[in-house]
Tab-separated table of C-alpha atoms in Angstrom:
chain	number	residue	atom	x	y	z
A	1	UNK	CA	35.437	10.761	-2.327
A	2	UNK	CA	32.760	8.639	-2.030
A	3	UNK	CA	30.095	8.702	-4.616
A	4	UNK	CA	26.145	8.819	-2.957
A	5	UNK	CA	22.997	8.023	-3.852
A	6	UNK	CA	22.327	11.405	-4.411
A	7	UNK	CA	25.340	12.115	-6.778
A	8	UNK	CA	23.872	9.290	-8.951
A	9	UNK	CA	20.118	11.084	-8.940
A	10	UNK	CA	21.604	14.553	-9.506
A	11	UNK	CA	23.686	13.033	-12.205
A	12	UNK	CA	20.492	11.380	-13.912
A	13	UNK	CA	18.760	14.413	-13.591
A	14	UNK	CA	22.301	16.199	-15.118
A	15	UNK	CA	22.788	13.660	-18.138
A	16	UNK	CA	18.573	12.866	-18.555
A	17	UNK	CA	18.921	15.190	-22.284
A	18	UNK	CA	21.820	13.759	-24.242
A	19	UNK	CA	21.142	10.121	-22.381
A	20	UNK	CA	18.853	7.786	-23.625
A	21	UNK	CA	16.935	5.296	-21.155
A	22	UNK	CA	17.437	1.935	-22.710
A	23	UNK	CA	15.024	-1.040	-22.819
A	24	UNK	CA	15.209	-3.305	-20.104
A	25	UNK	CA	12.983	-6.143	-21.411
A	26	UNK	CA	12.210	-9.715	-20.240
A	27	UNK	CA	14.181	-12.097	-22.910
A	28	UNK	CA	11.864	-15.726	-23.242
A	29	UNK	CA	14.535	-17.796	-24.962
A	30	UNK	CA	17.068	-16.621	-22.400
A	31	UNK	CA	15.295	-17.347	-19.795
A	32	UNK	CA	14.747	-20.815	-21.007
A	33	UNK	CA	18.514	-21.509	-22.136
A	34	UNK	CA	19.378	-20.263	-18.102
A	35	UNK	CA	16.747	-21.305	-16.060
A	36	UNK	CA	15.925	-17.839	-14.526
A	37	UNK	CA	13.633	-14.864	-15.326
A	38	UNK	CA	16.088	-12.674	-17.300
A	39	UNK	CA	15.805	-9.314	-18.130
A	40	UNK	CA	18.391	-7.040	-20.390
A	41	UNK	CA	19.203	-4.026	-20.151
A	42	UNK	CA	20.667	-2.899	-23.670
A	43	UNK	CA	22.863	-0.420	-23.264
A	44	UNK	CA	24.319	-1.332	-26.105
A	45	UNK	CA	21.868	1.148	-27.878
A	46	UNK	CA	22.955	4.040	-26.965
A	47	UNK	CA	24.554	6.733	-29.269
A	48	UNK	CA	27.788	5.383	-29.411
A	49	UNK	CA	27.300	1.574	-28.303
A	50	UNK	CA	27.859	1.530	-24.810
A	51	UNK	CA	27.077	2.539	-20.995
A	52	UNK	CA	30.557	4.923	-20.780
A	53	UNK	CA	28.142	8.042	-22.302
A	54	UNK	CA	26.358	8.379	-19.340
A	55	UNK	CA	29.553	9.365	-17.524
A	56	UNK	CA	30.831	10.804	-19.873
A	57	UNK	CA	28.108	13.353	-20.025
A	58	UNK	CA	27.956	13.805	-16.003
A	59	UNK	CA	31.810	14.443	-16.054
A	60	UNK	CA	32.168	16.958	-18.906
A	61	UNK	CA	28.351	19.110	-17.588
A	62	UNK	CA	30.133	19.431	-14.370
A	63	UNK	CA	33.778	21.422	-15.916
A	64	UNK	CA	34.300	24.929	-15.424
A	65	UNK	CA	34.191	27.238	-18.383
A	66	UNK	CA	37.777	27.748	-18.869
A	67	UNK	CA	38.054	24.169	-18.257
A	68	UNK	CA	35.666	24.109	-21.142
A	69	UNK	CA	37.472	25.924	-23.380
A	70	UNK	CA	41.149	23.977	-23.016
A	71	UNK	CA	39.052	20.992	-23.321
A	72	UNK	CA	39.832	17.210	-22.076
A	73	UNK	CA	41.407	13.932	-22.311
A	74	UNK	CA	41.363	10.918	-21.685
A	75	UNK	CA	43.423	6.998	-22.157
A	76	UNK	CA	41.348	4.628	-22.915
A	77	UNK	CA	41.347	1.582	-25.542
A	78	UNK	CA	37.459	2.758	-27.002
A	79	UNK	CA	34.069	2.866	-24.785
A	80	UNK	CA	34.814	5.718	-22.644
A	81	UNK	CA	36.740	7.474	-25.677
A	82	UNK	CA	33.786	6.970	-27.598
A	83	UNK	CA	31.734	8.714	-24.662
A	84	UNK	CA	33.615	11.317	-24.227
A	85	UNK	CA	34.506	12.534	-28.560
A	86	UNK	CA	30.631	12.525	-28.679
A	87	UNK	CA	29.233	14.175	-26.080
A	88	UNK	CA	32.479	16.508	-26.142
A	89	UNK	CA	30.994	17.040	-29.709
A	90	UNK	CA	27.417	17.888	-28.746
A	91	UNK	CA	28.809	20.968	-25.802
A	92	UNK	CA	31.106	21.897	-27.492
A	93	UNK	CA	34.310	20.989	-25.597
A	94	UNK	CA	37.629	19.648	-27.719
A	95	UNK	CA	38.399	15.878	-26.483
A	96	UNK	CA	41.827	14.002	-27.086
A	97	UNK	CA	41.689	10.493	-26.462
A	98	UNK	CA	45.016	8.682	-26.117
A	99	UNK	CA	44.713	4.910	-27.549
A	100	UNK	CA	46.590	2.200	-26.942
A	101	UNK	CA	47.982	0.712	-29.622
A	102	UNK	CA	45.725	-2.852	-29.742
A	103	UNK	CA	42.770	-0.290	-29.654
A	104	UNK	CA	39.993	-1.902	-32.086
A	105	UNK	CA	39.878	-0.292	-35.530
A	106	UNK	CA	36.819	0.624	-35.010
A	107	UNK	CA	36.380	2.268	-31.818
A	108	UNK	CA	39.543	4.601	-32.839
A	109	UNK	CA	37.564	5.658	-36.651
A	110	UNK	CA	34.310	6.363	-34.643
A	111	UNK	CA	35.937	8.900	-32.541
A	112	UNK	CA	37.733	10.314	-35.236
A	113	UNK	CA	34.287	10.916	-37.416
A	114	UNK	CA	32.839	12.245	-34.161
A	115	UNK	CA	35.753	14.884	-33.985
A	116	UNK	CA	37.829	13.924	-31.386
A	117	UNK	CA	41.957	14.182	-31.470
A	118	UNK	CA	43.192	9.969	-31.435
A	119	UNK	CA	46.483	9.214	-30.990
A	120	UNK	CA	47.550	6.435	-30.498
A	121	UNK	CA	50.338	5.861	-28.071
A	122	UNK	CA	51.690	2.575	-26.286
A	123	UNK	CA	51.403	-1.627	-25.459
A	124	UNK	CA	48.943	-1.112	-22.643
A	125	UNK	CA	46.728	1.224	-20.891
A	126	UNK	CA	49.546	2.623	-18.512
A	127	UNK	CA	51.422	3.713	-21.194
A	128	UNK	CA	48.611	5.341	-23.048
A	129	UNK	CA	47.885	7.025	-19.456
A	130	UNK	CA	51.727	8.736	-19.546
A	131	UNK	CA	50.919	10.560	-22.994
A	132	UNK	CA	47.453	11.540	-21.415
A	133	UNK	CA	49.309	12.877	-18.776
A	134	UNK	CA	51.776	14.773	-20.561
A	135	UNK	CA	49.185	16.416	-22.278
A	136	UNK	CA	47.338	17.278	-19.148
A	137	UNK	CA	50.951	19.154	-18.244
A	138	UNK	CA	51.746	20.700	-21.795
A	139	UNK	CA	48.260	21.822	-23.047
A	140	UNK	CA	45.950	21.991	-20.047
A	141	UNK	CA	43.695	19.883	-20.782
A	142	UNK	CA	41.685	18.511	-18.059
A	143	UNK	CA	41.927	14.459	-17.233
A	144	UNK	CA	38.892	12.452	-17.323
A	145	UNK	CA	39.304	8.797	-15.611
A	146	UNK	CA	37.703	6.183	-17.556
A	147	UNK	CA	36.444	4.498	-14.431
A	148	UNK	CA	37.816	6.254	-11.286
A	149	UNK	CA	36.449	9.442	-11.398
A	150	UNK	CA	33.915	10.172	-9.061
A	151	UNK	CA	32.048	12.002	-11.821
A	152	UNK	CA	32.055	9.110	-14.262
A	153	UNK	CA	31.306	6.587	-11.264
A	154	UNK	CA	28.117	8.474	-10.833
A	155	UNK	CA	26.881	8.950	-14.561
A	156	UNK	CA	27.049	4.741	-14.805
A	157	UNK	CA	24.924	4.748	-11.569
A	158	UNK	CA	22.143	6.006	-13.782
A	159	UNK	CA	22.176	2.737	-15.247
A	160	UNK	CA	21.176	0.916	-12.058
A	161	UNK	CA	18.406	3.416	-11.387
A	162	UNK	CA	17.026	2.851	-14.295
A	163	UNK	CA	17.073	-0.956	-13.930
A	164	UNK	CA	14.981	-0.914	-9.724
A	165	UNK	CA	12.319	1.411	-12.126
A	166	UNK	CA	12.059	-1.069	-15.360
A	167	UNK	CA	11.968	-4.361	-13.663
A	168	UNK	CA	9.197	-4.946	-10.590
A	169	UNK	CA	10.256	-7.462	-7.280
A	170	UNK	CA	13.890	-7.518	-9.320
A	171	UNK	CA	16.436	-10.374	-7.321
A	172	UNK	CA	20.033	-9.896	-8.818
A	173	UNK	CA	21.546	-7.450	-11.178
A	174	UNK	CA	24.671	-9.062	-13.181
A	175	UNK	CA	27.371	-6.962	-14.083
A	176	UNK	CA	30.567	-6.914	-15.495
A	177	UNK	CA	33.789	-5.929	-14.080
A	178	UNK	CA	36.912	-4.390	-15.492
A	179	UNK	CA	37.984	-0.592	-14.339
A	180	UNK	CA	34.806	-1.802	-11.848
A	181	UNK	CA	33.474	2.057	-12.278
A	182	UNK	CA	30.214	0.604	-13.696
A	183	UNK	CA	29.155	-2.192	-10.843
A	184	UNK	CA	30.293	0.155	-8.014
A	185	UNK	CA	27.521	3.408	-9.654
A	186	UNK	CA	24.964	0.320	-10.098
A	187	UNK	CA	25.990	-0.860	-6.341
A	188	UNK	CA	25.913	2.566	-4.577
A	189	UNK	CA	22.716	3.059	-6.442
A	190	UNK	CA	21.047	-0.265	-5.913
A	191	UNK	CA	21.977	-1.171	-2.342
A	192	UNK	CA	20.750	2.691	-1.210
A	193	UNK	CA	17.583	2.251	-2.987
A	194	UNK	CA	16.316	-2.131	-2.601
A	195	UNK	CA	19.333	-3.782	-0.260
A	196	UNK	CA	17.986	-6.904	-0.726
A	197	UNK	CA	18.523	-7.163	-3.899
A	198	UNK	CA	22.035	-9.198	-4.941
A	199	UNK	CA	25.011	-7.275	-7.089
A	200	UNK	CA	27.004	-9.997	-8.805
A	201	UNK	CA	30.414	-9.010	-10.387
A	202	UNK	CA	31.589	-10.898	-13.582
A	203	UNK	CA	35.195	-10.536	-15.307
A	204	UNK	CA	37.426	-12.795	-17.908
A	205	UNK	CA	39.458	-15.681	-16.071
A	206	UNK	CA	41.980	-13.167	-18.578
A	207	UNK	CA	41.613	-9.676	-16.284
A	208	UNK	CA	40.543	-10.613	-13.138
A	209	UNK	CA	40.877	-7.226	-11.479
A	210	UNK	CA	38.497	-7.435	-8.495
A	211	UNK	CA	39.353	-10.773	-7.432
A	212	UNK	CA	43.118	-10.296	-7.609
A	213	UNK	CA	42.113	-6.741	-5.318
A	214	UNK	CA	40.143	-8.696	-2.665
A	215	UNK	CA	42.854	-11.073	-2.475
A	216	UNK	CA	44.886	-8.133	-1.746
A	217	UNK	CA	42.868	-5.978	0.188
A	218	UNK	CA	43.364	-2.699	-2.850
A	219	UNK	CA	44.168	-2.615	-6.512
A	220	UNK	CA	46.747	-4.073	-7.740
A	221	UNK	CA	48.049	-4.660	-11.217
A	222	UNK	CA	46.756	-7.441	-12.984
A	223	UNK	CA	49.280	-8.073	-16.517
A	224	UNK	CA	47.419	-8.252	-19.607
A	225	UNK	CA	46.620	-10.878	-22.086
A	226	UNK	CA	44.205	-11.181	-24.298
A	227	UNK	CA	40.485	-11.923	-23.794
A	228	UNK	CA	37.775	-11.667	-26.243
A	229	UNK	CA	36.161	-9.219	-23.616
A	230	UNK	CA	38.360	-6.202	-24.053
A	231	UNK	CA	36.695	-3.783	-22.234
A	232	UNK	CA	37.734	-5.070	-19.329
A	233	UNK	CA	41.472	-4.798	-20.182
A	234	UNK	CA	42.096	-2.527	-17.539
A	235	UNK	CA	45.076	-3.824	-15.765
A	236	UNK	CA	43.724	-2.399	-12.625
A	237	UNK	CA	40.372	-2.170	-10.290
A	238	UNK	CA	40.018	2.066	-10.045
A	239	UNK	CA	40.982	2.708	-6.692
A	240	UNK	CA	37.352	4.716	-5.806
A	241	UNK	CA	35.505	2.396	-7.865
A	242	UNK	CA	37.084	-0.425	-5.918
A	243	UNK	CA	36.241	1.080	-2.360
A	244	UNK	CA	32.483	1.943	-3.371
A	245	UNK	CA	32.549	-1.822	-4.570
A	246	UNK	CA	33.974	-4.053	-1.908
A	247	UNK	CA	31.119	-3.934	0.830
A	248	UNK	CA	28.752	-3.713	-1.857
A	249	UNK	CA	28.908	-6.149	-4.133
A	250	UNK	CA	27.236	-9.537	-3.429
A	251	UNK	CA	30.055	-12.187	-4.931
A	252	UNK	CA	32.191	-12.226	-8.349
A	253	UNK	CA	32.807	-15.167	-10.405
A	254	UNK	CA	34.965	-15.150	-13.793
A	255	UNK	CA	34.427	-16.527	-17.074
A	256	UNK	CA	36.887	-18.339	-20.161
A	257	UNK	CA	37.029	-17.519	-23.100
A	258	UNK	CA	35.041	-20.419	-25.328
A	259	UNK	CA	32.354	-19.148	-22.561
A	260	UNK	CA	32.365	-15.806	-23.488
A	261	UNK	CA	32.113	-16.742	-27.452
A	262	UNK	CA	29.147	-18.622	-26.841
A	263	UNK	CA	27.376	-15.690	-24.895
A	264	UNK	CA	27.998	-13.435	-27.725
A	265	UNK	CA	26.807	-15.969	-29.916
A	266	UNK	CA	23.308	-16.035	-28.523
A	267	UNK	CA	22.783	-12.816	-27.757
A	268	UNK	CA	22.722	-12.673	-31.732
A	269	UNK	CA	20.955	-15.614	-32.227
A	270	UNK	CA	18.571	-15.548	-29.398
A	271	UNK	CA	18.004	-12.168	-28.672
A	272	UNK	CA	19.055	-10.131	-31.968
A	273	UNK	CA	21.230	-8.179	-30.404
A	274	UNK	CA	25.324	-7.734	-31.216
A	275	UNK	CA	27.272	-7.331	-28.122
A	276	UNK	CA	31.098	-7.261	-27.337
A	277	UNK	CA	32.820	-9.841	-25.275
A	278	UNK	CA	32.674	-7.583	-21.366
A	279	UNK	CA	28.754	-6.961	-22.627
A	280	UNK	CA	28.467	-10.913	-23.061
A	281	UNK	CA	30.318	-11.654	-19.612
A	282	UNK	CA	26.959	-11.789	-17.438
A	283	UNK	CA	25.462	-14.608	-19.995
A	284	UNK	CA	27.792	-16.210	-19.862
A	285	UNK	CA	28.285	-16.758	-16.184
A	286	UNK	CA	24.597	-18.008	-16.168
A	287	UNK	CA	25.012	-20.387	-18.762
A	288	UNK	CA	27.710	-21.433	-16.889
A	289	UNK	CA	25.960	-22.284	-14.269
A	290	UNK	CA	28.060	-20.120	-12.407
A	291	UNK	CA	24.999	-18.811	-10.409
A	292	UNK	CA	22.832	-21.401	-9.315
A	293	UNK	CA	21.441	-19.989	-6.707
A	294	UNK	CA	19.427	-17.574	-9.281
A	295	UNK	CA	17.863	-20.285	-10.509
A	296	UNK	CA	14.472	-19.066	-10.957
A	297	UNK	CA	14.787	-15.995	-9.843
A	298	UNK	CA	14.573	-11.548	-11.237
A	299	UNK	CA	17.781	-11.313	-12.909
A	300	UNK	CA	19.353	-7.857	-14.945
A	301	UNK	CA	21.639	-9.229	-16.638
A	302	UNK	CA	23.499	-5.351	-17.460
A	303	UNK	CA	24.217	-5.631	-22.111
A	304	UNK	CA	26.879	-2.773	-21.107
A	305	UNK	CA	28.079	-2.215	-25.078
A	306	UNK	CA	27.459	-3.582	-28.486
A	307	UNK	CA	31.632	-1.802	-29.916
A	308	UNK	CA	32.591	-5.367	-31.069
A	309	UNK	CA	35.271	-5.785	-34.096
A	310	UNK	CA	33.391	-7.227	-37.291
A	311	UNK	CA	36.277	-8.915	-37.378
A	312	UNK	CA	36.154	-10.866	-33.834
A	313	UNK	CA	32.658	-11.074	-34.890
A	314	UNK	CA	32.604	-13.520	-37.899
């Protein structure tokens, strides 16, 4: 089921009462170190610390009354679970999240505090998903996919609409890619409204889901390797997300762990904002010289989340 600009605009109206329009200020210090004019879309300022709330609220608001009563379930290592837990709580919908055993402790405890039932099961996303599927079967819960549900993708696309309203004469948006839901939604919105704006994806070298899918011509499983960008470690890019993003994303680059670590540090030092590894990859790509064509251009970096484990940050 394709996602259109109309779907994203409808999502923007639907979620407006529960989602912050996050700031997108120009950063003089980041501009100085990258050679581009940098604007940071600070979605780490959402209540649960990430963009995932956009899609979660959009999906929850479209459930039938009967399904709202039964509740929802998702497999997630963190931010999707947090977004669902928070907006489920606001909307009176019971939320169960199944997290793999590597989920950061801060995300587990926050989900529980927000009222979700949290189950720690499996060593990766696929095993957690199998447990969630069992709950769909046994308890009649609705499964809400974290990056491939069309309602989720449309919700994430609202971030792209906001950037276009906030930054005049924009040349490019640099966006993280894990499962692909965020970049797919952003690319649909941006290419429909301002086709000349470049949409550039950044992966961690340890994940590489989108690049693998491009090589294979379809989503494929990529073995999980440890990475600071745990939010990108989804094993595969989503089928719907890949179909939408493939023809709309202009370029994809990948960054290593040292570059991600340095970008996290620079965001704390220069922007005075805490970001998780996944949110640091756009800056890492700019600082590593992987996007030389953006020199002197007006570039928005998607700062997608701030939920980093304090032990990892130190």
